[in-house]
Every structure is written in C-alpha cells, then in structure tokens.
Coordinates of C-alpha atoms in Angstrom, one line a residue:
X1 CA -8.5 18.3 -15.0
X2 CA -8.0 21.4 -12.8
X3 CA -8.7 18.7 -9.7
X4 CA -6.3 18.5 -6.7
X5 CA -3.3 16.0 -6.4
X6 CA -5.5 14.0 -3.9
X7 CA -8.4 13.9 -6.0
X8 CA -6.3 12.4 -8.9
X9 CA -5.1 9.3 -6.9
X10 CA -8.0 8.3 -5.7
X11 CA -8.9 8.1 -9.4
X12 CA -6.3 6.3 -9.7
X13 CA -6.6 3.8 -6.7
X14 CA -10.5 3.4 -7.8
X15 CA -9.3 2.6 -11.3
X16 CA -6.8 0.0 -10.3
X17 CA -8.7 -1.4 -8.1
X18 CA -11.4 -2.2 -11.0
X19 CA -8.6 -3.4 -12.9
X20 CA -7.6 -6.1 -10.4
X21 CA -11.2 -6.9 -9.7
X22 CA -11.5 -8.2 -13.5
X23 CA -8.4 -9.5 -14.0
X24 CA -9.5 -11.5 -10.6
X25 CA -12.4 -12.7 -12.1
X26 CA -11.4 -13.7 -15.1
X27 CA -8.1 -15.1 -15.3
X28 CA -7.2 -16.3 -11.7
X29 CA -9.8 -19.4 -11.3
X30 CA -8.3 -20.6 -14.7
X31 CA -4.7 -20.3 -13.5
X32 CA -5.1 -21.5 -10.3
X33 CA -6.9 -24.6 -11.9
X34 CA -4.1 -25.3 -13.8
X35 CA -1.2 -24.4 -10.6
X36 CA -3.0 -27.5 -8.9
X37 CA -3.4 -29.7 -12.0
X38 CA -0.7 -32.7 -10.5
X39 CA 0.0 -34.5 -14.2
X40 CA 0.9 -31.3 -16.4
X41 CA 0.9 -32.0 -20.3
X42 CA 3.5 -29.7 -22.8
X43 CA -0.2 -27.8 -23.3
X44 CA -1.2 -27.1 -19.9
X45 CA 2.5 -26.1 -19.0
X46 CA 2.6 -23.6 -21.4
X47 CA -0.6 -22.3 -21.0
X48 CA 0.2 -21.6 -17.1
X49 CA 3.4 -20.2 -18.4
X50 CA 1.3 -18.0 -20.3
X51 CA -0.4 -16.9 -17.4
X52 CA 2.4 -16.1 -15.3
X53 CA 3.3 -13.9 -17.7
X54 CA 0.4 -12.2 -18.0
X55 CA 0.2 -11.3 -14.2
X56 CA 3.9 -9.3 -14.0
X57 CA 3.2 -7.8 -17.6
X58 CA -0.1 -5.9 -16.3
X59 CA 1.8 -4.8 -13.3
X60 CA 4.9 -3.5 -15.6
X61 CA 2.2 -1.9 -17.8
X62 CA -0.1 -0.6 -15.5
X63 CA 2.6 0.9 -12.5
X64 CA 5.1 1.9 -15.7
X65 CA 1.9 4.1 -17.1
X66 CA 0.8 5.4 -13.6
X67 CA 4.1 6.5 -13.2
X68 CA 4.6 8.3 -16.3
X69 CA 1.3 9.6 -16.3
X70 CA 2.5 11.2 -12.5
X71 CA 5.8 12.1 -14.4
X72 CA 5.2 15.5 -13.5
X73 CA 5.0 15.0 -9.5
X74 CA 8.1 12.8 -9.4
X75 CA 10.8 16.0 -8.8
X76 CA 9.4 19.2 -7.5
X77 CA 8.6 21.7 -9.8
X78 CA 9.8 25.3 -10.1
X79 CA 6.9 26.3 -7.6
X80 CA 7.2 23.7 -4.8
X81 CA 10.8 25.1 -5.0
X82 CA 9.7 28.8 -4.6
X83 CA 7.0 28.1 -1.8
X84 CA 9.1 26.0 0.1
X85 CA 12.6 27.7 0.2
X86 CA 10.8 30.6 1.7
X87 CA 10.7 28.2 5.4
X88 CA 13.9 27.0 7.3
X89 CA 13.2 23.2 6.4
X90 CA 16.9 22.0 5.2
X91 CA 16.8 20.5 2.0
X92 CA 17.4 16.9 3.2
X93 CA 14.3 17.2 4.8
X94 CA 12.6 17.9 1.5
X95 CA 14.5 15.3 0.0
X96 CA 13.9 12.6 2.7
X97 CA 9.4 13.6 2.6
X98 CA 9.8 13.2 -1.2
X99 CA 11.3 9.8 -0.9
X100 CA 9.0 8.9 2.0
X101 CA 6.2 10.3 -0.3
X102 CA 7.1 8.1 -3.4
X103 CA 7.5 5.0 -1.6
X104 CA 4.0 5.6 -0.2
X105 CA 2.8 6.2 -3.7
X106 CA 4.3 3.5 -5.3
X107 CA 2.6 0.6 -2.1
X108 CA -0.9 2.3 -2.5
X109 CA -0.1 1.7 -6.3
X110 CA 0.9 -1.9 -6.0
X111 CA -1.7 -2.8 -3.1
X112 CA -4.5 -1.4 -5.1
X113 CA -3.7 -3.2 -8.6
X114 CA -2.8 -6.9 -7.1
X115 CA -5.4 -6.6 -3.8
X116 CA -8.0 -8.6 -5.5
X117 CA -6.0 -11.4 -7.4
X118 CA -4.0 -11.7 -4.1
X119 CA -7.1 -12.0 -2.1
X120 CA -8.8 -15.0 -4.5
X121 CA -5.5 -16.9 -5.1
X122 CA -5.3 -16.9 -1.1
X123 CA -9.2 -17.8 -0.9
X124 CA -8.5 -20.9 -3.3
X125 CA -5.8 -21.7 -1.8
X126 CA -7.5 -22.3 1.7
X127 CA -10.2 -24.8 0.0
X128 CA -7.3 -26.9 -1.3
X129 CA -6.2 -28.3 2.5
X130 CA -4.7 -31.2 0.4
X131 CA -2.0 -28.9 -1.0
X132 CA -1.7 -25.9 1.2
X133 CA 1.9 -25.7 1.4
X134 CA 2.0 -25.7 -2.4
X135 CA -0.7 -23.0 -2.3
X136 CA 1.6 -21.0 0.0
X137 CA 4.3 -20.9 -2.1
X138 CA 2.3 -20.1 -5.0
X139 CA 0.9 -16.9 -3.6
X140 CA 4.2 -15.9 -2.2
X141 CA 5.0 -16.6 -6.3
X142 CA 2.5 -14.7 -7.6
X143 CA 3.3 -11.9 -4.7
X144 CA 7.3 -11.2 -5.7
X145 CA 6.1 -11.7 -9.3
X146 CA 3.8 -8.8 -9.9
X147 CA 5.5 -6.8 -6.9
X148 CA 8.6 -7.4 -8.3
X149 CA 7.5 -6.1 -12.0
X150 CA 5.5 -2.8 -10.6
X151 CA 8.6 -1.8 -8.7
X152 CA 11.2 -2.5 -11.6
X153 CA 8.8 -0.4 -13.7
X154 CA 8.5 2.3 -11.3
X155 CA 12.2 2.4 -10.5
X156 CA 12.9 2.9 -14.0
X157 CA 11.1 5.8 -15.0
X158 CA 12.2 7.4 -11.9
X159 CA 15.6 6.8 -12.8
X160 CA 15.6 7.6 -16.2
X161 CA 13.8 10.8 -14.7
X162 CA 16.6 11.8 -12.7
X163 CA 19.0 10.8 -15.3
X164 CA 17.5 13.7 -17.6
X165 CA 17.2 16.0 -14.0
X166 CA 21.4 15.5 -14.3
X167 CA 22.6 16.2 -18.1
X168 CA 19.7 18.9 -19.1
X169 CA 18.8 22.1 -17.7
X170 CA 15.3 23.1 -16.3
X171 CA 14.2 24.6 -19.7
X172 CA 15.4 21.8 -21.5
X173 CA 13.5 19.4 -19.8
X174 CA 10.0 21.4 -19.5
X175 CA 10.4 21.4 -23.6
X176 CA 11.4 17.5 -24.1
X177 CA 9.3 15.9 -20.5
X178 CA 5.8 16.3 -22.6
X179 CA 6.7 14.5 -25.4
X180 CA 8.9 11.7 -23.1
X181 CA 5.7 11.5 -21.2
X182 CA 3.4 10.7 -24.1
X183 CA 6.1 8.1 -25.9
X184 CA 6.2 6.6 -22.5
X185 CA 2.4 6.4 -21.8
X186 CA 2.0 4.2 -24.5
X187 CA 5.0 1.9 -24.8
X188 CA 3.5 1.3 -21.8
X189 CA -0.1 0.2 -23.4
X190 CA 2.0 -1.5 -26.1
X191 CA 4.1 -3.7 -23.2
X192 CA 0.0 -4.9 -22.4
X193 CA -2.2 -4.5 -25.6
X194 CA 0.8 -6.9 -27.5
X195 CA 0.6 -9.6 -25.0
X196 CA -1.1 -12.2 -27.2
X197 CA 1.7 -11.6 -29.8
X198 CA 4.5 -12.6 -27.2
X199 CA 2.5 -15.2 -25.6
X200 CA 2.9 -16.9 -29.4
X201 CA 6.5 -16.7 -29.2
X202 CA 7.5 -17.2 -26.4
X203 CA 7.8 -21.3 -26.1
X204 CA 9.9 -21.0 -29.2
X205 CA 11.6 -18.4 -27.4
X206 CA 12.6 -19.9 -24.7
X207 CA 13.6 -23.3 -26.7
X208 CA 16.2 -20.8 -28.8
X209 CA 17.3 -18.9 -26.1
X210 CA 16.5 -15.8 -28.2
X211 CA 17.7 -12.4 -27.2
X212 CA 14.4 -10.4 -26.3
X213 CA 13.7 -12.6 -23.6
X214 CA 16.6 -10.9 -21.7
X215 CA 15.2 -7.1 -23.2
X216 CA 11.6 -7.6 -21.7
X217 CA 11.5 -7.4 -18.2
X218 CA 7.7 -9.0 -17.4
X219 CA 9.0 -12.0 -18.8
X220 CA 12.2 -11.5 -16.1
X221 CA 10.0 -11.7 -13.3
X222 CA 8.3 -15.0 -14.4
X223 CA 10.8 -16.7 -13.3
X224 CA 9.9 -16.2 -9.6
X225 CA 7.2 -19.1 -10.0
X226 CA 10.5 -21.2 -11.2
X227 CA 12.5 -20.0 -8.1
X228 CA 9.8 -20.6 -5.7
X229 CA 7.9 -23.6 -7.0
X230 CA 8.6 -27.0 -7.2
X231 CA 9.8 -28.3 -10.5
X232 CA 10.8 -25.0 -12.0
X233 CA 12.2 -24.7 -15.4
X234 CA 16.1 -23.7 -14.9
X235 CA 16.2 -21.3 -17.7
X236 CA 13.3 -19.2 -16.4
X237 CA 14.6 -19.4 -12.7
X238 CA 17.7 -18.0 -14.4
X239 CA 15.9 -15.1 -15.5
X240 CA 14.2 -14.9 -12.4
X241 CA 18.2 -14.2 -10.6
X242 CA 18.3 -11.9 -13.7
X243 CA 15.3 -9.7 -12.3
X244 CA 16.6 -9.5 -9.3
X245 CA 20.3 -8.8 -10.1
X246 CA 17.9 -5.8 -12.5
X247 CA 16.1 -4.5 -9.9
X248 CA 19.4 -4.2 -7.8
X249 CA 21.1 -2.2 -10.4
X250 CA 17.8 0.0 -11.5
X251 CA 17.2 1.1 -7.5
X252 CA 20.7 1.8 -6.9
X253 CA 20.5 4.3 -10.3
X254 CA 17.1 5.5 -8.5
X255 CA 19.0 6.5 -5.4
X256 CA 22.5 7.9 -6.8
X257 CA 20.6 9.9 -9.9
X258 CA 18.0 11.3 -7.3
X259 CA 20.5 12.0 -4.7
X260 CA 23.0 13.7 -6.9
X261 CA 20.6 15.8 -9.1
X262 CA 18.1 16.9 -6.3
X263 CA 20.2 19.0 -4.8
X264 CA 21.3 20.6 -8.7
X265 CA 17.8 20.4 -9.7
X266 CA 16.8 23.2 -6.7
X267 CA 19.4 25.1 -7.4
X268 CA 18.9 25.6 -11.1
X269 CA 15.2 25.8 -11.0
X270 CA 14.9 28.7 -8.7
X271 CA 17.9 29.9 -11.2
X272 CA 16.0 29.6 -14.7
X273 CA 14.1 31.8 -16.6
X274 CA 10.2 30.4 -17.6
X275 CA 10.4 32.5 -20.9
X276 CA 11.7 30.1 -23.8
X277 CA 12.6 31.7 -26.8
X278 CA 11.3 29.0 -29.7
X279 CA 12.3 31.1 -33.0
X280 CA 14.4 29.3 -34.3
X281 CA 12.6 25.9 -34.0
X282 CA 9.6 28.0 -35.4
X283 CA 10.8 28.8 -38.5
X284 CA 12.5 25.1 -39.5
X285 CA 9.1 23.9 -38.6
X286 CA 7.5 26.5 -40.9
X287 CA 8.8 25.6 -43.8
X288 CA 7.1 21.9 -43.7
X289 CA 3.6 23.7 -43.8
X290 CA 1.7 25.8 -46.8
X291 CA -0.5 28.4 -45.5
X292 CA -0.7 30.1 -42.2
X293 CA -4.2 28.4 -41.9
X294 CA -2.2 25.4 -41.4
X295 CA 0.6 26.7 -39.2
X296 CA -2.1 27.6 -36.7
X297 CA -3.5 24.3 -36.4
X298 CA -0.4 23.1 -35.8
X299 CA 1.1 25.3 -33.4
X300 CA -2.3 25.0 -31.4
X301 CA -2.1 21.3 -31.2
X302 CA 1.7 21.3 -30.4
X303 CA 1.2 23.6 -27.6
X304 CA -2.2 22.4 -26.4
X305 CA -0.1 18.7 -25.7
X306 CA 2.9 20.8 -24.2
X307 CA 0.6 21.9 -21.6
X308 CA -2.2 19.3 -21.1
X309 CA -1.6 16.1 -19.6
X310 CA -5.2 15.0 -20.5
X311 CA -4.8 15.3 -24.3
X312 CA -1.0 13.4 -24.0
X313 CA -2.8 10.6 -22.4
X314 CA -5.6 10.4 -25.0
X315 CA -2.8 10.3 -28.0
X316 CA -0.8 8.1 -26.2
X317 CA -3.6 5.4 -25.5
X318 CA -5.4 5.9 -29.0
X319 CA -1.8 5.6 -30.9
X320 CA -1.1 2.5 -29.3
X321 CA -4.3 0.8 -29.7
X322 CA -3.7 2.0 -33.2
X323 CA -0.6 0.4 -33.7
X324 CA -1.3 -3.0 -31.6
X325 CA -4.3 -3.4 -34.3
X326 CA -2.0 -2.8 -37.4
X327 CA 0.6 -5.4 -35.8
X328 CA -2.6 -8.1 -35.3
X329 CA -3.5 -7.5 -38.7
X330 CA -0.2 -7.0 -40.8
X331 CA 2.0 -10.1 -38.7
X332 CA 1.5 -13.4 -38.2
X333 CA 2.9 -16.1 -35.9
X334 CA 4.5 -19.0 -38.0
X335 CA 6.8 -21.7 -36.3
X336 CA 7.6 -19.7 -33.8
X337 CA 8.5 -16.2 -35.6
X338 CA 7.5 -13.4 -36.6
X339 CA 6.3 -12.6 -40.5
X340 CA 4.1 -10.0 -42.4
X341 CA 1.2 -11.3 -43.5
X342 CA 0.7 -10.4 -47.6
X343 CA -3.0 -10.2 -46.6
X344 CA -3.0 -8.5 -44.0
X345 CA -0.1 -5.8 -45.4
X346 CA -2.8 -5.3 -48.4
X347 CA -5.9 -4.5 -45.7

C-alpha cells in the first residue's frame, strides 16, 4: 500500500511467476504423461480432459483477477487527466501510449503466469524424439489455450470497463467501480476455487450438450487441444471455433467502447465535481441500523472499502473461499448433476 505503480507489478509478475512454477510441478508431468499415453481408455481421456481444463481456467482466473485488481489503472483518472492536459500531447497520443501500455501489461501478465508450464511441456517434449511432431502440436495447444483464456478475460473486463466509461458519469462510477471491483475479484476466485465441482460435471455435460458449457469460457478454450490435435472430439473443437468467434466479438467491444468513451471520459472528468453529496443514500441506509454506535461502524467499513483496494481484495478472496467451502459441503455430485446434500445443508 502507498507503493509506486512499478513496485506493484513486480509483485505481481513475482507472484505469477510462483504460481506457474507450482502449477508446473505439480500438474504438468501428469498431463503430459497422459498426452503421450498411445491406447487412451474412457478414464484417462477424461482425466486429460480434465486437465485441459484446468490450464485455461487458471489463466481466466488469474489474468481476470489481475485485471480487476488493476481496475483502477485501466482509464486514466481525474489526475493523469489534470497533469497531462497541461502539455501539447494531442489526445490520440494519450490514447495510442495507453493502448501500447495495456498490451504490454497484459504479455508481461500472460508470459509470467504460463513461462514455466511452457518451459517443462517444451522440455518433455524434447526427450520424447519418438513423437516430437505430436509434442509440437501439443505445446502450440497448450500455448493458444491458456493465451487464448488470459486475453478473453482481460478483454472482458476492459470492455465491460469502457462500457460503464460510456452510460455513467465520472461520479457515478467512482461510487459503483469499488464495489464492481470486489464482486469481480472474487467471481474470479470462484471461476478457480470451484474447479473440482465442474470437473464432476463436465463428462455428463458434454454428453447432454447442456447450456453452461456455452456460458463458461475456460471450458471454450479447451477446445483448442481438439482443433489442434489429432483425434479431437468434434463437440469441443466446436467450442474451440466458439472461443474464437468470442474473443473476435469481445476485442472488437474492447476497441469501439475505448475508442468512443476515451475521448468523453477526458472531457467529463476534467468537467466533474469530486464532492458527492450522499444524503439521501445516508438516511435510507440509516434506518436499517439501531444506535449511532452501529451507524459508525458501518459507515467506517463502507468508506474504508470505497477507498482501499487492499481491504476489497481481502473481502473478495475471504468471501469466496467462504462460499466455495459452503458449496463442497452443502452439494453433491450425483449422475452427473447437481443436488444439496441433507447432510451437508444441516452442517
């Protein structure tokens, strides 16, 4: 806290990096075990299925978080504005170093999450001469897979940023980005933390043709492996056309919501007022509470996550580690759906 925007993102970068270090060591010498497994059971098939799904879901989870955690840094603020329309740099120029800027963000993102499972697939891949064409094709897989997934993820909440730069106002959206930010941060961790849930249903998923398959993008992007490997399943290579037909539609959104409201965002920025009146939302609120003991409390928390990115990340993580262990314990996985469990509902 209180650190410079550098100093954050090579926090980050470290912290990704340790990420893709243990998922490395833990999970790729299994999946590339089974990748070169030349008689492939039901079992093992759907096991490797289950990794492929797990690689683009981290990279969803992980870029998605990053970037709403960043949310803040996507548009320049009301003080970037101030300093820099002080200098005769046209605002294309601006516009253009923030895009450069972004892009940059989002490689050094990707590069530092996938360097290591990269780097090992490619490794085992160069002790199998027997099958190095296959191994070639299988990191290019696993490549567009979890590249794919990060940049669908970051696309998304840049373009539902610049959605909300378009139809609100600046004071609007300093009141509702906090709370977007925290919601965000942990459907994020849920996308991740729920992964064994999903992993359940998705052979009977997939058998049905059920509807959430087409809702959940990490499961989109497995069907690059299908696309690009031999023997791919059709239905999953048709998500695969899917994702990309997706990402098309989700940059495009990027590009047209960014280039429409950066331009409207400067304008009305340097236009609004920081004072917020919040009367009237203060005293509907007021009513809920008892004493002005309580009130306090309240107001304090409120406006300490309003201002502190730190404590929306902590109630972001903690409430969805909270729910993923109420969903372990309170559902169950049975023929292929989802029920409450009567035991686990009464603990």
């Amino acid at each position: 806290p209180g650190s410079g925007f550098e100093t954050n993102i090579y926090q980050v970068l470290g912290f990704l990096i340790t990420v893709g270090f243990f998922v490395a060591y833990l999970t790729m010498p299994a999946f590339l075990e089974l990748s070169f497994i030349k008689v492939h059971t039901p079992a093992v098939d759907w096991a490797l299925r289950n990794f492929r799904l797990f690689f683009p879901a981290l990279s969803f989870a992980v870029i998605g978080f990053t970037t709403v955690f960043q949310w803040d840094m996507l548009f320049p603020d009301r003080r970037d504005f101030t300093i820099l329309s002080l200098f005769p740099v046209p605002l294309r120029e601006i516009f253009a170093a923030k895009f450069k800027a972004l892009g940059i963000f989002l490689g050094l993102l990707i590069g530092a999450l996938n360097f290591f499972p990269t780097l090992s697939s490619t490794l085992f891949c160069l002790f199998k001469a027997d099958a190095w064409g296959f191994g070639l094709r299988l990191v290019t897989a696993q490549i567009a897979a979890t590249a794919g997934a990060a940049v669908f993820a970051f696309l998304l909440v840049a373009a539902f940023h610049g959605v909300l730069i378009n139809v609100t106002n600046p004071r609007i959206f300093r009141r509702i980005s906090p709370w977007i930010q925290t919601f965000g941060m942990s459907l994020m961790v849920l996308s991740i933390s729920t992964c064994p849930v999903y992993f359940l249903l998705l052979k009977p998923a997939a058998e049905a043709r059920e509807a959430w398959l087409w809702f959940f993008p990490p499961v989109w992007f497995t069907g690059f492996y299908d696309m690009l490997l031999p023997g791919g399943d059709p239905f999953f290579a048709s998500l695969g056309r899917y994702a990309i037909r997706a990402l098309t539609i989700v940059f495009l959104c990027f590009c047209l919501t960014w280039a429409f409201g950066f331009r409207r965002h400067f304008r009305r920025t340097l236009e609004a007022d920081d004072t917020l009146s919040r009367r009237p939302a203060q005293s509907r609120l007021r009513g809920l509470v008892t004493s002005p003991q309580e009130w306090a409390m309240f107001a304090f928390c409120r406006k300490t996550l309003a201002r502190s990115t730190k404590h929306r990340l902590f109630l972001a993580t903690w409430m969805s580690a909270g729910i993923s262990v109420g969903m372990f314990v309170a559902l169950s996985v049975r023929n292929g759906k989802l029920e409450w469990s009567p035991d686990g509902i009464r603990t």
